[in-house]
Short mmCIF file of C-alpha atoms in Angstrom, two decimals:
data_model
loop_
_atom_site.label_atom_id
_atom_site.label_comp_id
_atom_site.label_asym_id
_atom_site.label_seq_id
_atom_site.Cartn_x
_atom_site.Cartn_y
_atom_site.Cartn_z
CA UNK T 1 92.95 87.65 117.73
CA UNK T 2 94.80 86.60 114.58
CA UNK T 3 96.66 83.60 116.01
CA UNK T 4 93.38 82.04 117.33
CA UNK T 5 92.79 81.22 113.65
CA UNK T 6 96.07 79.48 113.16
CA UNK T 7 96.55 75.78 112.99
CA UNK T 8 98.47 74.17 115.88
CA UNK T 9 102.14 75.47 115.81
CA UNK T 10 101.13 77.54 112.71
CA UNK T 11 101.85 81.21 112.18
CA UNK T 12 99.61 83.80 110.60
CA UNK T 13 100.20 87.49 110.00
CA UNK T 14 98.35 90.45 108.61
CA UNK T 15 99.34 92.37 105.45
CA UNK T 16 101.30 95.15 107.27
CA UNK T 17 103.53 92.60 109.01
CA UNK T 18 104.17 90.78 105.65
CA UNK T 19 105.34 94.04 104.11
CA UNK T 20 107.90 94.78 106.79
CA UNK T 21 109.86 91.63 107.21
CA UNK T 22 113.19 90.64 105.63
CA UNK T 23 113.39 89.06 102.12
CA UNK T 24 114.19 85.61 103.71
CA UNK T 25 110.46 85.03 104.20
CA UNK T 26 107.72 84.86 101.56
CA UNK T 27 104.06 84.98 102.23
CA UNK T 28 101.19 82.80 101.01
CA UNK T 29 98.01 84.82 100.81
CA UNK T 30 95.07 83.08 102.52
CA UNK T 31 91.39 83.81 102.40
CA UNK T 32 90.55 86.91 104.49
CA UNK T 33 89.16 86.10 107.90
CA UNK T 34 86.78 87.99 110.38
CA UNK T 35 88.52 88.79 113.71
CA UNK T 36 87.04 90.18 116.89
CA UNK T 37 87.05 94.00 116.96
CA UNK T 38 87.27 94.48 113.29
CA UNK T 39 84.17 95.36 111.08
CA UNK T 40 85.57 93.89 107.92
CA UNK T 41 87.46 90.64 107.11
CA UNK T 42 91.30 91.18 107.15
CA UNK T 43 93.79 89.82 104.65
CA UNK T 44 96.02 87.16 106.30
CA UNK T 45 99.24 85.50 105.12
CA UNK T 46 101.23 82.47 106.10
CA UNK T 47 105.01 82.93 106.30
CA UNK T 48 107.29 80.60 104.47
CA UNK T 49 111.03 80.23 104.09
CA UNK T 50 112.20 81.59 100.68
CA UNK T 51 114.22 79.17 98.62
CA UNK T 52 117.74 80.53 97.60
CA UNK T 53 117.79 81.08 93.80
CA UNK T 54 121.48 81.08 93.19
CA UNK T 55 124.77 80.19 94.90
CA UNK T 56 126.39 83.06 96.56
CA UNK T 57 129.74 84.43 95.29
CA UNK T 58 131.05 83.96 91.77
CA UNK T 59 128.48 82.22 89.64
CA UNK T 60 129.25 79.80 86.66
CA UNK T 61 128.86 82.70 84.17
CA UNK T 62 131.43 84.77 86.03
CA UNK T 63 128.98 87.26 87.73
CA UNK T 64 128.87 88.07 91.42
CA UNK T 65 125.75 87.07 93.31
CA UNK T 66 125.56 88.85 96.62
CA UNK T 67 123.68 87.20 99.55
CA UNK T 68 121.34 90.29 99.82
CA UNK T 69 120.24 89.76 96.18
CA UNK T 70 118.12 86.81 97.36
CA UNK T 71 117.42 88.02 100.96
CA UNK T 72 117.37 91.81 101.31
CA UNK T 73 118.36 92.20 104.91
CA UNK T 74 117.61 95.89 105.25
CA UNK T 75 113.85 95.25 104.72
CA UNK T 76 113.43 98.33 102.45
CA UNK T 77 113.20 96.44 99.24
CA UNK T 78 111.30 93.36 100.25
CA UNK T 79 108.58 94.05 97.63
CA UNK T 80 110.90 94.95 94.83
CA UNK T 81 110.49 92.82 91.68
CA UNK T 82 114.17 92.97 90.92
CA UNK T 83 116.33 92.97 93.93
CA UNK T 84 119.57 93.07 92.00
CA UNK T 85 118.71 96.22 90.15
CA UNK T 86 117.29 97.82 93.41
CA UNK T 87 120.62 96.97 95.14
CA UNK T 88 122.68 98.42 92.32
CA UNK T 89 120.64 101.62 92.36
CA UNK T 90 121.26 101.94 96.07
CA UNK T 91 125.01 101.56 95.50
CA UNK T 92 124.85 104.26 92.79
CA UNK T 93 122.96 106.63 95.03
CA UNK T 94 124.91 106.20 98.15
CA UNK T 95 128.48 105.78 96.82
CA UNK T 96 127.96 108.82 94.46
CA UNK T 97 127.99 111.05 97.62
CA UNK T 98 131.63 112.25 97.49
CA UNK T 99 131.53 113.71 101.04
CA UNK T 100 130.40 110.45 102.61
CA UNK T 101 133.11 109.19 104.92
CA UNK T 102 132.50 105.60 103.99
CA UNK T 103 133.14 105.96 100.39
CA UNK T 104 135.99 108.34 100.92
CA UNK T 105 137.83 105.58 102.90
CA UNK T 106 137.01 102.94 100.34
CA UNK T 107 138.22 105.07 97.40
CA UNK T 108 141.52 105.58 99.20
CA UNK T 109 141.95 101.85 99.56
CA UNK T 110 141.16 101.04 95.92
CA UNK T 111 142.98 104.01 94.58
CA UNK T 112 140.61 106.11 92.46
CA UNK T 113 137.17 107.73 92.17
CA UNK T 114 133.85 106.01 92.18
CA UNK T 115 133.06 104.30 88.87
CA UNK T 116 129.41 104.30 88.25
CA UNK T 117 129.64 102.12 85.13
CA UNK T 118 130.52 98.96 87.06
CA UNK T 119 127.20 99.15 88.98
CA UNK T 120 124.83 100.03 86.15
CA UNK T 121 124.40 96.39 85.04
CA UNK T 122 125.58 93.01 86.20
CA UNK T 123 129.24 92.74 85.43
CA UNK T 124 130.99 89.64 84.01
CA UNK T 125 134.33 89.11 85.71
CA UNK T 126 137.04 89.37 83.06
CA UNK T 127 139.59 86.59 82.40
CA UNK T 128 141.93 89.00 80.78
CA UNK T 129 144.79 91.06 82.49
CA UNK T 130 143.70 93.35 85.21
CA UNK T 131 142.53 96.72 84.08
CA UNK T 132 144.51 98.49 86.87
CA UNK T 133 146.80 97.64 89.67
CA UNK T 134 145.69 97.93 93.30
CA UNK T 135 147.46 100.78 95.13
CA UNK T 136 150.56 99.90 96.92
CA UNK T 137 149.90 99.42 100.74
CA UNK T 138 146.28 98.69 100.29
CA UNK T 139 144.80 95.39 101.50
CA UNK T 140 144.08 94.60 97.84
CA UNK T 141 147.69 94.79 96.76
CA UNK T 142 149.53 92.77 99.48
CA UNK T 143 146.62 90.98 101.17
CA UNK T 144 144.71 91.90 104.26
CA UNK T 145 141.35 92.26 105.88
CA UNK T 146 138.73 94.94 105.43
CA UNK T 147 136.03 94.96 108.01
CA UNK T 148 132.96 97.16 107.31
CA UNK T 149 131.03 97.73 110.54
CA UNK T 150 128.59 100.13 111.93
CA UNK T 151 125.06 100.70 112.94
CA UNK T 152 122.03 99.75 110.87
CA UNK T 153 121.34 102.00 107.85
CA UNK T 154 124.84 103.40 107.37
CA UNK T 155 125.39 101.80 103.96
CA UNK T 156 127.59 98.80 104.81
CA UNK T 157 126.06 96.57 102.08
CA UNK T 158 126.41 99.23 99.52
CA UNK T 159 130.13 99.74 100.42
CA UNK T 160 130.76 96.02 100.46
CA UNK T 161 129.01 95.61 97.02
CA UNK T 162 131.24 98.46 95.65
CA UNK T 163 134.44 97.07 97.04
CA UNK T 164 133.87 93.45 95.76
CA UNK T 165 132.57 94.69 92.35
CA UNK T 166 135.58 97.05 91.90
CA UNK T 167 138.24 94.63 92.99
CA UNK T 168 136.83 91.85 90.85
CA UNK T 169 136.34 93.94 87.66
CA UNK T 170 139.33 96.24 87.94
CA UNK T 171 142.00 94.27 89.83
CA UNK T 172 140.78 90.83 88.54
CA UNK T 173 140.66 89.45 92.11
CA UNK T 174 137.80 88.19 94.17
CA UNK T 175 137.74 89.32 97.66
CA UNK T 176 136.14 86.87 100.20
CA UNK T 177 133.00 88.48 101.66
CA UNK T 178 130.38 87.59 104.16
CA UNK T 179 127.61 89.02 106.16
CA UNK T 180 126.56 88.96 109.75
CA UNK T 181 122.94 89.42 108.94
CA UNK T 182 120.34 86.70 108.19
CA UNK T 183 121.87 83.79 106.40
CA UNK T 184 120.35 82.40 103.23
CA UNK T 185 119.29 78.70 103.58
#
């Protein structure tokens, strides 16, 4: 019913659909329309590709910009006004659970407890000597690969954000990171 009002090769969606998609898509609100089977006009939206706001990785002001800051790929914070603070809040919430197997393995690799302070605000990567040394035998001391994998909703993004933030602020190193989810741009 809704698509019969779209332009040729155009796409329209309702409000519910616009709220449940990933952050890669933004929606332009259009005038409500009357559709068959509905008593009142419904709000409609035109999906559009979101422009990337910043480069991914280390920014010019020595802050880390994760790909999910621009394009939340879990869909839960699509309507958040501040994706960076929302992401940091999720890292704090999930990684503070000491009994969680994911954070236990990460803490073993980085050699210490979970440091909430590094996630309470955006961190500037220091240019001074490292604050601590990576534990011997960890992939952060001698080089190596860390793969975080698992089913949707297990906290992979939060773990990745913690590992990268910890390594860059404490060991003064920048791990290479990537995602297999939707790609910005």
